[in-house]
Short mmCIF file of C-alpha atoms in Angstrom, two decimals:
data_model
loop_
_atom_site.label_atom_id
_atom_site.label_comp_id
_atom_site.label_asym_id
_atom_site.label_seq_id
_atom_site.Cartn_x
_atom_site.Cartn_y
_atom_site.Cartn_z
CA MET A 85 -79.69 -148.42 -147.07
CA LYS A 86 -83.44 -149.00 -146.63
CA ASN A 87 -85.54 -146.26 -148.19
CA LYS A 88 -88.86 -147.35 -146.72
CA HIS A 89 -89.48 -146.60 -143.06
CA LEU A 90 -88.67 -149.41 -140.65
CA THR A 91 -91.31 -151.81 -139.30
CA ASP A 92 -92.29 -151.78 -135.64
CA SER A 93 -90.26 -154.97 -135.02
CA GLU A 94 -87.17 -153.41 -136.58
CA ILE A 95 -87.62 -150.26 -134.50
CA GLN A 96 -87.92 -152.34 -131.32
CA GLN A 97 -84.99 -154.52 -132.30
CA PHE A 98 -82.83 -151.40 -132.70
CA ALA A 99 -84.04 -150.03 -129.37
CA PHE A 100 -83.61 -153.19 -127.29
CA ASP A 101 -81.49 -155.74 -129.21
CA LYS A 102 -79.18 -153.46 -131.15
CA ALA A 103 -76.50 -156.14 -131.49
CA GLU A 104 -78.88 -158.29 -133.56
CA CYS A 105 -79.83 -155.48 -135.98
CA LYS A 106 -79.01 -155.68 -139.67
CA LYS A 107 -76.50 -153.15 -140.96
CA GLU A 108 -79.09 -151.54 -143.24
CA VAL A 109 -81.45 -150.96 -140.30
CA VAL A 110 -78.70 -149.20 -138.35
CA GLU A 111 -77.83 -147.11 -141.42
CA HIS A 112 -81.46 -146.19 -142.02
CA ILE A 113 -81.99 -144.99 -138.46
CA SER A 114 -78.84 -142.88 -138.53
CA SER A 115 -80.30 -140.94 -141.44
CA CYS A 116 -84.07 -141.02 -140.78
CA SER A 117 -85.36 -138.63 -138.14
CA LEU A 118 -88.85 -140.20 -138.06
CA CYS A 119 -87.57 -143.71 -137.32
CA LYS A 120 -85.11 -142.26 -134.80
CA GLN A 121 -88.05 -140.55 -133.08
CA ARG A 122 -89.91 -143.85 -132.95
CA VAL A 123 -86.90 -145.56 -131.37
CA GLU A 124 -86.72 -142.76 -128.81
CA ALA A 125 -90.43 -143.20 -128.04
CA TYR A 126 -89.83 -146.88 -127.22
CA LEU A 127 -86.81 -146.03 -125.11
CA LEU A 128 -88.88 -143.45 -123.25
CA LEU A 129 -91.56 -146.07 -122.69
CA SER A 130 -88.93 -148.44 -121.31
CA THR A 131 -87.54 -145.77 -118.95
CA SER A 132 -91.06 -144.96 -117.80
CA ILE A 133 -91.82 -148.62 -117.04
CA LYS A 134 -88.56 -148.86 -115.08
CA SER A 135 -89.55 -145.88 -112.96
CA ILE A 136 -92.90 -147.35 -111.91
CA PRO A 137 -92.66 -148.10 -108.17
CA ASP A 138 -92.75 -151.80 -107.25
CA PRO A 139 -96.13 -153.05 -106.02
CA ALA A 140 -96.25 -154.00 -102.37
CA LEU A 141 -98.50 -156.29 -100.39
CA GLY A 142 -100.30 -154.71 -97.46
CA PHE A 143 -98.33 -156.79 -94.94
CA ASP A 144 -94.84 -158.05 -94.19
CA LEU A 145 -94.65 -161.16 -96.38
CA SER A 146 -91.54 -162.62 -94.74
CA ASN A 147 -93.08 -162.42 -91.26
CA ARG A 148 -96.37 -163.87 -92.50
CA VAL A 149 -94.58 -166.82 -94.14
CA MET A 150 -92.46 -167.46 -91.07
CA MET A 151 -95.56 -167.29 -88.86
CA GLN A 152 -97.19 -169.95 -91.02
CA PHE A 153 -94.18 -172.20 -90.53
CA ASP A 154 -94.43 -171.76 -86.75
CA THR A 155 -98.16 -172.52 -86.76
CA THR A 156 -97.66 -175.57 -88.97
CA SER A 157 -94.87 -176.96 -86.81
CA LYS A 158 -96.86 -176.31 -83.59
CA LYS A 159 -99.91 -178.03 -85.07
CA LYS A 160 -97.70 -180.91 -86.12
CA THR A 161 -96.33 -181.31 -82.59
CA LEU A 162 -99.81 -181.37 -81.06
CA LEU A 163 -100.96 -183.87 -83.66
CA ASP A 164 -97.89 -185.97 -83.00
CA TYR A 165 -98.62 -186.04 -79.26
CA PHE A 166 -102.20 -187.10 -79.96
CA VAL A 167 -101.08 -189.88 -82.31
CA TYR A 168 -98.51 -191.17 -79.80
CA ALA A 169 -101.07 -191.10 -77.00
CA PHE A 170 -103.57 -192.98 -79.17
CA ILE A 171 -101.00 -195.63 -80.12
CA ILE A 172 -100.01 -196.18 -76.46
CA LEU A 173 -103.66 -196.39 -75.42
CA SER A 174 -104.44 -198.88 -78.20
CA ILE A 175 -101.47 -201.09 -77.29
CA THR A 176 -102.52 -201.03 -73.63
CA VAL A 177 -106.12 -201.96 -74.43
CA VAL A 178 -105.09 -204.74 -76.85
CA GLY A 179 -102.50 -206.07 -74.33
CA PHE A 180 -105.08 -206.03 -71.55
CA CYS A 181 -107.62 -207.88 -73.73
CA ILE A 182 -105.07 -210.51 -74.75
CA ALA A 183 -103.99 -211.07 -71.16
CA TYR A 184 -107.53 -211.19 -69.83
CA PHE A 185 -109.06 -213.34 -72.58
CA SER A 186 -105.96 -215.46 -73.40
CA SER A 187 -107.58 -218.74 -72.27
CA VAL A 188 -110.67 -218.02 -74.42
CA PHE A 189 -108.46 -217.28 -77.48
CA ILE A 190 -106.39 -220.44 -77.02
CA ASN A 191 -109.52 -222.60 -76.81
CA TRP A 192 -111.00 -220.83 -79.84
CA PHE A 193 -107.89 -221.42 -82.00
CA LYS A 194 -107.70 -225.06 -80.89
CA GLY A 195 -111.37 -225.60 -81.71
CA ASN A 196 -111.12 -224.29 -85.33
CA SER A 197 -110.09 -226.44 -88.27
CA THR A 198 -107.08 -225.66 -90.54
CA VAL A 199 -109.41 -224.67 -93.40
CA SER A 200 -111.28 -222.10 -91.34
CA MET A 201 -107.96 -220.73 -89.99
CA ALA A 202 -106.66 -220.34 -93.57
CA PHE A 203 -109.92 -218.61 -94.44
CA LEU A 204 -109.51 -216.15 -91.57
CA ILE A 205 -105.87 -215.44 -92.48
CA CYS A 206 -106.90 -214.78 -96.12
CA ILE A 207 -109.55 -212.28 -95.02
CA ALA A 208 -107.07 -210.52 -92.69
CA LEU A 209 -104.45 -210.32 -95.47
CA SER A 210 -107.01 -208.92 -97.95
CA ILE A 211 -108.05 -206.18 -95.52
CA LEU A 212 -104.38 -205.37 -94.92
CA MET A 213 -103.76 -205.13 -98.69
CA ILE A 214 -106.75 -202.80 -99.19
CA LEU A 215 -105.52 -200.56 -96.37
CA ILE A 216 -101.96 -200.41 -97.82
CA ILE A 217 -103.28 -199.55 -101.32
CA ASP A 218 -105.46 -196.80 -99.83
CA ILE A 219 -102.50 -195.33 -97.91
CA MET A 220 -100.32 -195.37 -101.06
CA LYS A 221 -103.05 -193.70 -103.14
CA SER A 222 -103.56 -190.96 -100.59
CA HIS A 223 -99.76 -190.44 -100.37
CA SER A 224 -99.39 -190.06 -104.14
CA ARG A 225 -102.38 -187.66 -104.25
CA LYS A 226 -100.73 -185.47 -101.59
CA MET A 227 -97.42 -185.52 -103.46
CA LYS A 228 -99.20 -184.44 -106.65
CA MET A 229 -100.77 -181.51 -104.80
CA LEU A 230 -97.30 -180.36 -103.78
CA LYS A 231 -96.14 -180.36 -107.40
CA PHE A 232 -96.56 -177.21 -109.45
CA MET B 341 -73.54 -164.68 -111.13
CA ARG B 342 -70.93 -166.89 -109.44
CA GLN B 343 -71.15 -164.82 -106.27
CA ASP B 344 -74.94 -165.08 -106.40
CA GLN B 345 -74.66 -168.84 -106.70
CA SER B 346 -72.32 -169.16 -103.75
CA THR B 347 -74.66 -167.00 -101.62
CA ASP B 348 -77.60 -169.12 -102.82
CA ARG B 349 -75.75 -172.32 -101.88
CA LYS B 350 -74.95 -171.02 -98.39
CA LEU B 351 -78.53 -169.93 -97.80
CA VAL B 352 -80.06 -173.17 -99.09
CA LYS B 353 -77.62 -175.24 -96.99
CA LYS B 354 -78.56 -173.28 -93.87
CA VAL B 355 -82.30 -173.71 -94.55
CA LEU B 356 -81.89 -177.44 -95.10
CA GLU B 357 -80.01 -177.63 -91.80
CA GLY B 358 -83.07 -176.13 -90.11
CA ASN B 359 -82.12 -172.45 -89.92
CA SER B 360 -85.44 -170.67 -90.45
CA ASN B 361 -83.82 -167.21 -90.45
CA ALA B 362 -81.97 -168.19 -93.63
CA PHE B 363 -85.31 -168.85 -95.30
CA LYS B 364 -86.53 -165.48 -94.09
CA THR B 365 -83.52 -163.94 -95.89
CA ILE B 366 -84.51 -165.82 -99.06
CA VAL B 367 -88.08 -164.47 -98.76
CA VAL B 368 -86.81 -160.90 -98.24
CA ASN B 369 -84.39 -161.18 -101.19
CA THR B 370 -86.90 -162.62 -103.65
CA GLN B 371 -90.26 -161.19 -102.61
CA GLY B 372 -89.90 -158.25 -105.03
CA LEU B 373 -89.82 -160.57 -108.04
CA VAL B 374 -92.55 -162.83 -106.64
CA VAL B 375 -94.90 -159.91 -105.92
CA GLN B 376 -94.23 -158.38 -109.36
CA ILE B 377 -95.16 -161.61 -111.17
CA ILE B 378 -98.25 -162.17 -109.00
CA TYR B 379 -99.45 -158.60 -109.43
CA LYS B 380 -99.13 -158.82 -113.19
CA MET B 381 -100.90 -162.17 -113.52
CA ILE B 382 -103.59 -161.99 -110.83
CA LYS B 383 -106.17 -159.23 -110.44
CA ASN B 384 -107.79 -160.00 -107.09
CA GLN B 385 -105.90 -158.66 -104.05
CA GLU B 386 -106.92 -161.50 -101.71
CA ASP B 387 -105.80 -164.10 -104.25
CA ARG B 388 -102.50 -162.24 -104.64
CA GLU B 389 -101.85 -162.38 -100.90
CA ASP B 390 -102.71 -166.08 -100.68
CA LEU B 391 -100.59 -166.96 -103.72
CA ALA B 392 -97.58 -165.02 -102.43
CA GLN B 393 -97.61 -167.14 -99.28
CA GLU B 394 -98.30 -170.33 -101.22
CA VAL B 395 -95.28 -169.70 -103.44
CA PHE B 396 -92.88 -169.51 -100.49
CA LEU B 397 -94.42 -172.55 -98.78
CA LYS B 398 -93.90 -174.50 -102.02
CA ALA B 399 -90.35 -173.16 -102.32
CA TYR B 400 -89.62 -174.24 -98.74
CA ASN B 401 -91.00 -177.75 -99.31
CA LYS B 402 -89.14 -178.16 -102.61
CA LEU B 403 -85.87 -176.51 -101.59
CA GLY B 404 -84.14 -179.87 -101.21
CA SER B 405 -84.74 -180.56 -104.92
CA PHE B 406 -83.16 -177.25 -106.09
CA LYS B 407 -80.17 -178.21 -108.27
CA PHE B 408 -78.50 -174.77 -108.64
CA ASN B 409 -78.90 -174.88 -112.43
CA SER B 410 -80.16 -171.31 -112.20
CA LYS B 411 -80.21 -168.50 -109.66
CA LEU B 412 -82.37 -169.19 -106.61
CA SER B 413 -84.45 -166.09 -107.43
CA THR B 414 -85.09 -167.42 -110.97
CA TRP B 415 -86.15 -170.79 -109.52
CA ILE B 416 -88.56 -169.09 -107.12
CA GLY B 417 -89.75 -166.94 -110.05
CA THR B 418 -90.54 -170.16 -111.94
CA ILE B 419 -92.53 -171.49 -108.98
CA THR B 420 -94.41 -168.18 -108.84
CA TYR B 421 -95.18 -168.17 -112.55
CA ASN B 422 -96.35 -171.81 -112.52
CA THR B 423 -98.44 -171.26 -109.39
CA CYS B 424 -100.14 -168.29 -111.10
CA LEU B 425 -100.62 -170.31 -114.30
CA ASN B 426 -102.29 -173.13 -112.32
CA PHE B 427 -104.49 -170.59 -110.55
CA LEU B 428 -105.57 -168.94 -113.83
CA ASP B 429 -106.13 -172.37 -115.36
CA ARG B 430 -108.41 -173.36 -112.46
CA LYS B 431 -110.35 -170.10 -112.89
CA LYS B 432 -110.42 -170.59 -116.69
CA ILE B 433 -108.77 -167.20 -117.26
CA PRO B 434 -106.66 -167.03 -120.47
CA ILE B 435 -103.12 -165.70 -120.08
CA LEU B 436 -102.99 -164.38 -123.62
CA ASN B 437 -105.79 -162.72 -125.58
CA ILE B 438 -104.53 -161.85 -129.03
CA VAL B 439 -106.42 -158.71 -129.97
CA ASP B 440 -104.01 -156.54 -131.92
CA GLU B 441 -102.66 -158.77 -134.64
CA ASP B 442 -103.65 -156.77 -137.72
CA GLY B 443 -100.16 -155.39 -138.22
CA SER B 444 -101.38 -151.82 -138.57
CA GLU B 445 -98.90 -149.22 -137.51
CA SER B 446 -100.30 -147.10 -134.70
CA TRP B 447 -97.54 -144.56 -135.30
CA ASP B 448 -100.07 -143.11 -137.71
CA LEU B 449 -101.81 -141.56 -134.72
CA ILE B 450 -98.80 -139.37 -134.26
CA ASP B 451 -97.40 -139.21 -137.76
CA LYS B 452 -100.52 -138.53 -139.84
CA LYS B 453 -103.73 -138.03 -137.91
CA ILE B 454 -102.28 -135.56 -135.46
CA PRO B 455 -100.35 -133.11 -137.57
CA GLY B 456 -97.90 -131.03 -135.66
CA TYR B 457 -97.89 -133.35 -132.68
CA SER B 458 -94.43 -134.71 -131.91
CA ASN B 459 -93.09 -137.32 -129.53
CA SER B 460 -91.75 -134.56 -127.32
CA GLN B 461 -95.36 -133.53 -126.75
CA VAL B 462 -96.24 -137.13 -125.93
CA GLU B 463 -93.31 -137.10 -123.55
CA SER B 464 -94.34 -133.89 -121.83
CA TYR B 465 -97.89 -135.21 -121.60
CA LEU B 466 -96.66 -138.35 -119.92
CA PHE B 467 -94.65 -136.39 -117.40
CA ARG B 468 -97.42 -133.88 -116.87
CA LYS B 469 -100.27 -136.31 -116.22
CA GLU B 470 -99.21 -138.73 -113.51
CA LYS B 471 -96.98 -140.71 -115.79
CA HIS B 472 -96.88 -143.72 -113.50
CA GLN B 473 -100.63 -144.05 -113.26
CA ILE B 474 -101.11 -143.79 -117.00
CA ILE B 475 -98.48 -146.39 -117.82
CA THR B 476 -99.59 -148.67 -115.00
CA SER B 477 -103.18 -148.59 -116.22
CA ALA B 478 -102.05 -149.16 -119.83
CA ILE B 479 -100.00 -152.17 -118.69
CA GLU B 480 -102.99 -153.49 -116.74
CA ASN B 481 -104.95 -153.59 -119.99
CA LEU B 482 -102.50 -156.08 -121.47
CA PRO B 483 -103.05 -159.85 -121.16
CA PRO B 484 -101.41 -161.38 -118.02
CA LEU B 485 -98.55 -162.95 -119.99
CA TYR B 486 -97.62 -159.68 -121.72
CA GLN B 487 -97.79 -157.79 -118.43
CA THR B 488 -95.45 -160.31 -116.85
CA LEU B 489 -92.95 -160.26 -119.72
CA ILE B 490 -92.88 -156.45 -119.84
CA THR B 491 -92.32 -156.25 -116.09
CA LEU B 492 -89.64 -158.93 -115.97
CA TYR B 493 -87.71 -157.35 -118.86
CA HIS B 494 -88.11 -153.62 -118.23
CA ASN B 495 -88.78 -153.39 -114.52
CA GLN B 496 -86.85 -156.31 -113.05
CA GLU B 497 -84.25 -156.03 -115.85
CA LEU B 498 -83.90 -159.81 -116.22
CA SER B 499 -82.12 -161.27 -119.25
CA TYR B 500 -83.93 -163.20 -121.99
CA LYS B 501 -82.36 -166.37 -120.58
CA GLU B 502 -83.72 -165.75 -117.09
CA ILE B 503 -87.19 -164.82 -118.37
CA GLY B 504 -87.12 -167.93 -120.54
CA GLU B 505 -86.30 -170.06 -117.50
CA ILE B 506 -89.14 -168.54 -115.49
CA THR B 507 -91.79 -168.74 -118.20
CA ASN B 508 -90.46 -171.84 -119.97
CA LEU B 509 -90.65 -170.00 -123.32
CA PRO B 510 -88.00 -170.37 -126.05
CA GLU B 511 -85.99 -167.19 -126.66
CA GLY B 512 -87.50 -166.56 -130.12
CA THR B 513 -91.07 -166.86 -128.86
CA LEU B 514 -90.22 -164.72 -125.87
CA LYS B 515 -88.80 -161.91 -128.02
CA ASN B 516 -91.79 -162.11 -130.33
CA TYR B 517 -94.20 -161.84 -127.38
CA LEU B 518 -92.20 -158.93 -125.97
CA TYR B 519 -92.36 -157.09 -129.32
CA ARG B 520 -96.12 -157.60 -129.46
CA ALA B 521 -96.54 -156.62 -125.81
CA ARG B 522 -94.63 -153.35 -126.27
CA LYS B 523 -96.52 -152.59 -129.46
CA GLN B 524 -99.86 -153.21 -127.77
CA LEU B 525 -98.78 -151.10 -124.79
CA LYS B 526 -97.70 -148.28 -127.08
CA ASN B 527 -101.05 -148.50 -128.93
CA ASN B 528 -102.97 -148.44 -125.63
CA LEU B 529 -101.05 -145.34 -124.57
CA LEU B 530 -101.48 -143.59 -127.91
CA HIS B 531 -105.20 -144.30 -128.03
CA LYS B 532 -105.73 -143.15 -124.45
CA TYR B 533 -103.60 -140.08 -125.09
CA LYS B 534 -105.58 -139.21 -128.21
CA ARG B 535 -108.95 -139.66 -126.51
CA GLU B 536 -108.13 -137.54 -123.46
CA ASP B 537 -106.15 -134.68 -124.82
CA LEU B 538 -106.91 -134.09 -128.44
#
């Protein structure tokens, strides 16, 4: 049996993890009123913490979260409509331009040499590449923001 | 635990199928734990409210990646804890200030310096003087990590395994932190008690 009083860790271990206690610690507490009192103080502390009422937010969290989902989905729908309308308008304008200026375009393509055509295609491909890289970067940044 | 898991599976399946009411049930079931963690780690009320909503929005967006390796509430607890950690990190607020590491035994306040004073008097004092307020304010003086661990263990009655999953701390470290947290809490209470009543 331990003659010296138990350390704070041993007291806490007896109070909360009794199964892990050494035999001598258990024996000491059974015969030492001071250490027993200390164990009881920790148990009282634990009971007191348990009895503290749970904190509450000043609003109904579930309703607030669900409301946010509704707002987000409504916003998304409006945005979707705008995007679709913009795409349709762009296609119409481009189609109209091609139809109206087709003869001019044909003459322009016929008039240019192969080298200048290759040059134009290279520039177009480069711009396309830059745009794709930018979209990918922005996508990965947004995905990182979602991570926690 | 198995019953919990089957309920979790049903709820998650419903949410992924587009049933928003199922997610509302998840929010209602887990908000107690989420609010407890947020209240212990964050001081500002506005930030608390924003973070509580942020946690559930993250949970909703990530629900498809939940692998049922733990209880759904533990998983949401982990999201809450990590969201709070990120917030504190952004604000440069430490989650753990080690102040009472000298190993001195504060029992002396009762055992030696206050002759004739017993724990039963401490007990009656606690019950007499708005026990909840005193303990709540003593807990609030602990570092955010200690507050969270104390609450998860004593108030939410989670196991070491579950707390370890939420905080990503190994069991040994977790127990050690809990010992220190309780000791610091006890010291805070004893010092406050001594100052006010003796």
